[in-house]
Tab-separated table of C-alpha atoms in Angstrom:
chain	number	residue	atom	x	y	z
A	1	MET	CA	0.000	0.000	0.000
A	2	LYS	CA	1.226	3.441	-0.831
A	3	SER	CA	-1.151	5.469	1.335
A	4	ASN	CA	0.172	7.258	4.394
A	5	LYS	CA	-3.201	6.756	6.074
A	6	GLN	CA	-3.724	3.600	8.160
A	7	ILE	CA	-6.495	1.648	6.460
A	8	TYR	CA	-9.088	0.222	8.829
A	9	VAL	CA	-11.066	-2.803	7.632
A	10	VAL	CA	-13.962	-4.334	9.530
A	11	GLY	CA	-15.579	-7.694	8.992
A	12	LEU	CA	-19.286	-7.786	9.768
A	13	CYS	CA	-20.268	-11.343	10.712
A	14	GLY	CA	-23.827	-12.214	9.731
A	15	SER	CA	-23.983	-15.348	11.873
A	16	LEU	CA	-24.782	-15.593	15.555
A	17	ARG	CA	-23.785	-19.246	15.795
A	18	GLN	CA	-20.886	-20.085	18.113
A	19	GLY	CA	-17.984	-21.417	16.033
A	20	SER	CA	-19.679	-20.390	12.779
A	21	THR	CA	-18.037	-20.959	9.426
A	22	THR	CA	-18.934	-17.364	8.513
A	23	HIS	CA	-16.810	-16.176	11.440
A	24	ALA	CA	-13.963	-18.472	10.342
A	25	ALA	CA	-14.141	-17.213	6.729
A	26	LEU	CA	-14.090	-13.568	7.820
A	27	THR	CA	-11.118	-14.256	10.080
A	28	ILE	CA	-9.213	-15.598	7.063
A	29	ALA	CA	-10.207	-12.605	4.917
A	30	LEU	CA	-9.145	-10.185	7.654
A	31	THR	CA	-5.789	-11.971	7.791
A	32	GLY	CA	-5.397	-11.119	4.098
A	33	ALA	CA	-6.256	-7.488	4.839
A	34	LYS	CA	-3.757	-7.387	7.681
A	35	GLU	CA	-1.026	-8.870	5.451
A	36	VAL	CA	-1.213	-5.794	3.222
A	37	GLY	CA	-1.143	-3.331	6.114
A	38	ALA	CA	-4.699	-2.850	7.345
A	39	GLU	CA	-5.788	-2.470	10.920
A	40	VAL	CA	-8.570	-5.053	11.182
A	41	GLU	CA	-11.488	-5.816	13.461
A	42	LEU	CA	-14.107	-8.553	13.360
A	43	LEU	CA	-17.516	-7.203	14.355
A	44	ASP	CA	-19.406	-10.194	15.692
A	45	LEU	CA	-23.085	-9.250	15.775
A	46	SER	CA	-23.668	-11.700	18.645
A	47	GLU	CA	-21.700	-9.283	20.840
A	48	TYR	CA	-24.023	-6.342	20.131
A	49	GLN	CA	-27.436	-5.673	21.627
A	50	LEU	CA	-29.263	-4.399	18.564
A	51	ILE	CA	-32.884	-3.465	18.052
A	52	PHE	CA	-35.043	-4.316	15.073
A	53	HIS	CA	-35.084	-1.495	12.568
A	54	GLY	CA	-38.399	0.320	12.862
A	55	ALA	CA	-39.092	-0.816	16.436
A	56	VAL	CA	-38.730	2.726	17.783
A	57	THR	CA	-39.944	6.019	16.364
A	58	ASP	CA	-36.679	7.899	16.801
A	59	GLU	CA	-33.026	6.870	16.454
A	60	SER	CA	-32.278	8.513	19.797
A	61	GLU	CA	-34.107	5.544	21.352
A	62	TYR	CA	-31.619	3.032	19.928
A	63	PRO	CA	-29.598	1.033	22.464
A	64	PRO	CA	-25.952	2.182	22.830
A	65	ASP	CA	-24.636	-0.848	20.912
A	66	VAL	CA	-26.371	0.351	17.731
A	67	PHE	CA	-24.361	3.577	17.858
A	68	LYS	CA	-21.182	1.654	18.719
A	69	LEU	CA	-21.630	-0.622	15.679
A	70	LYS	CA	-22.539	2.246	13.370
A	71	GLU	CA	-19.465	4.237	14.489
A	72	LYS	CA	-17.075	1.349	13.835
A	73	VAL	CA	-18.500	0.796	10.357
A	74	LYS	CA	-18.494	4.542	9.660
A	75	ARG	CA	-14.822	4.781	10.698
A	76	ALA	CA	-13.843	1.879	8.431
A	77	HIS	CA	-12.281	2.420	5.032
A	78	GLY	CA	-13.134	-1.118	3.960
A	79	ILE	CA	-15.925	-3.469	4.986
A	80	LEU	CA	-16.127	-7.221	4.607
A	81	LEU	CA	-19.668	-8.587	4.778
A	82	GLY	CA	-19.847	-12.261	5.673
A	83	THR	CA	-23.045	-14.268	5.683
A	84	PRO	CA	-24.413	-17.760	5.666
A	85	GLU	CA	-26.981	-18.349	2.956
A	86	TYR	CA	-30.358	-19.062	4.522
A	87	HIS	CA	-33.337	-19.936	2.324
A	88	GLY	CA	-31.682	-18.427	-0.744
A	89	SER	CA	-30.723	-15.106	0.857
A	90	PHE	CA	-28.355	-13.564	3.374
A	91	SER	CA	-28.997	-13.821	7.108
A	92	GLY	CA	-31.691	-11.848	8.898
A	93	VAL	CA	-29.274	-10.643	11.554
A	94	LEU	CA	-27.049	-9.099	8.870
A	95	LYS	CA	-30.076	-7.624	7.090
A	96	ASN	CA	-31.234	-5.986	10.315
A	97	ALA	CA	-27.755	-4.636	11.092
A	98	LEU	CA	-27.548	-3.152	7.592
A	99	ASP	CA	-31.044	-1.691	7.962
A	100	LEU	CA	-29.855	0.183	11.071
A	101	MET	CA	-27.213	1.921	8.924
A	102	TRP	CA	-27.400	4.419	6.081
A	103	PHE	CA	-25.208	6.151	3.540
A	104	ASP	CA	-23.106	7.672	6.360
A	105	GLU	CA	-21.645	4.243	7.087
A	106	PHE	CA	-21.312	2.895	3.523
A	107	GLU	CA	-21.119	5.617	0.893
A	108	ASN	CA	-17.816	5.433	-1.026
A	109	LYS	CA	-16.548	2.619	1.216
A	110	VAL	CA	-14.936	-0.425	-0.379
A	111	VAL	CA	-16.913	-3.579	0.366
A	112	GLY	CA	-16.008	-7.236	-0.108
A	113	LEU	CA	-18.439	-10.146	0.101
A	114	ILE	CA	-18.042	-13.642	1.547
A	115	GLY	CA	-20.774	-16.245	1.739
A	116	VAL	CA	-20.954	-19.730	3.197
A	117	SER	CA	-23.497	-22.424	2.580
A	118	GLY	CA	-24.240	-25.855	3.956
A	119	GLY	CA	-25.152	-27.072	0.474
A	120	ARG	CA	-23.091	-27.773	-2.587
A	121	MET	CA	-24.490	-24.811	-4.557
A	122	GLY	CA	-22.741	-22.240	-2.392
A	123	ALA	CA	-23.998	-18.810	-1.378
A	124	GLY	CA	-24.436	-17.186	-4.790
A	125	ASN	CA	-27.928	-15.854	-4.088
A	126	ALA	CA	-26.859	-14.268	-0.798
A	127	LEU	CA	-23.819	-12.664	-2.445
A	128	SER	CA	-25.913	-11.319	-5.315
A	129	MET	CA	-28.386	-9.758	-2.901
A	130	LEU	CA	-25.609	-8.266	-0.761
A	131	ARG	CA	-24.069	-6.782	-3.911
A	132	THR	CA	-27.397	-5.041	-4.595
A	133	VAL	CA	-27.615	-3.757	-1.005
A	134	GLY	CA	-24.041	-2.466	-1.207
A	135	ALA	CA	-24.762	-0.622	-4.460
A	136	THR	CA	-27.947	0.841	-2.975
A	137	LEU	CA	-25.937	2.154	-0.015
A	138	ARG	CA	-23.512	3.714	-2.560
A	139	ALA	CA	-20.640	1.455	-1.532
A	140	LEU	CA	-17.921	0.361	-3.935
A	141	VAL	CA	-18.404	-3.413	-3.975
A	142	ILE	CA	-15.349	-5.172	-5.391
A	143	PRO	CA	-16.005	-7.557	-8.292
A	144	ASN	CA	-14.389	-10.569	-6.629
A	145	ASP	CA	-16.389	-12.315	-3.959
A	146	VAL	CA	-16.114	-15.809	-2.562
A	147	SER	CA	-18.692	-18.491	-1.905
A	148	ILE	CA	-17.832	-21.473	0.266
A	149	PRO	CA	-20.079	-24.499	-0.404
A	150	ARG	CA	-20.505	-27.331	2.098
A	151	ALA	CA	-19.000	-25.064	4.696
A	152	THR	CA	-19.328	-27.525	7.575
A	153	GLU	CA	-16.945	-29.843	5.691
A	154	ALA	CA	-14.704	-27.098	4.262
A	155	PHE	CA	-13.102	-26.025	7.556
A	156	ASP	CA	-11.024	-27.920	10.089
A	157	GLU	CA	-11.606	-27.692	13.849
A	158	ASN	CA	-9.324	-24.622	14.039
A	159	GLY	CA	-11.254	-22.602	11.443
A	160	ASN	CA	-8.807	-23.196	8.594
A	161	LEU	CA	-10.000	-24.142	5.137
A	162	HIS	CA	-8.917	-27.571	3.922
A	163	ASP	CA	-8.585	-26.311	0.319
A	164	PRO	CA	-5.545	-24.000	0.029
A	165	GLU	CA	-6.831	-22.490	-3.231
A	166	LEU	CA	-10.128	-21.545	-1.581
A	167	ALA	CA	-8.243	-20.133	1.414
A	168	ALA	CA	-6.172	-17.995	-0.962
A	169	ARG	CA	-9.350	-16.695	-2.623
A	170	VAL	CA	-10.845	-15.756	0.754
A	171	LYS	CA	-7.641	-13.945	1.751
A	172	SER	CA	-7.598	-12.145	-1.597
A	173	VAL	CA	-10.984	-10.565	-0.864
A	174	GLY	CA	-9.500	-9.030	2.284
A	175	ARG	CA	-6.386	-7.918	0.416
A	176	GLU	CA	-8.356	-6.350	-2.428
A	177	VAL	CA	-10.678	-4.452	-0.093
A	178	THR	CA	-7.610	-3.040	1.676
A	179	GLN	CA	-5.778	-2.166	-1.537
A	180	PHE	CA	-8.797	-0.476	-3.123
A	181	ALA	CA	-9.543	1.361	0.121
A	182	ALA	CA	-5.943	2.610	0.170
A	183	LEU	CA	-6.331	3.912	-3.386
A	184	CYS	CA	-9.612	5.629	-2.533
A	185	ASN	CA	-8.050	7.252	0.555
A	186	SER	CA	-4.656	8.229	-0.906
A	187	LYS	CA	-5.405	11.958	-1.204
């Protein structure tokens, strides 16, 4: 990276499951981001007390964790969105977290997408829908994303992918988000 500014990349984990493959995949992608100089942080939505979007009439009524999450995403130069594919779409917990945010958090931010699926078809539908959400929020979604099929079989007990080529692709999403974010913030 040629930017003098420290690039901050967050990974937003769309799974609440303990030991989730989404969490493992984001950890690998964030390792790729860190390898090219980013400061990284995994934002595990299970650690935040969020409210359903629309449950209160005014944002001032949001619990403090909503503001904490929004601030971390707003501060980020790059965002990795990780999700399991549920019923042909991305997870409800990720959808709700995204619904609590606006252009302030995403506009002109570089976004990378990672999806996991229990089936052999992968998470293509979830990734396609997240790409649309990212574009709607005026984010710069990188062209390369990664889908991990049969995710429960793809990882070992330590969260590493068995397939080194797939692991390299996951890391490359983190690297590319960091590199593009550095270019966008080089002024």
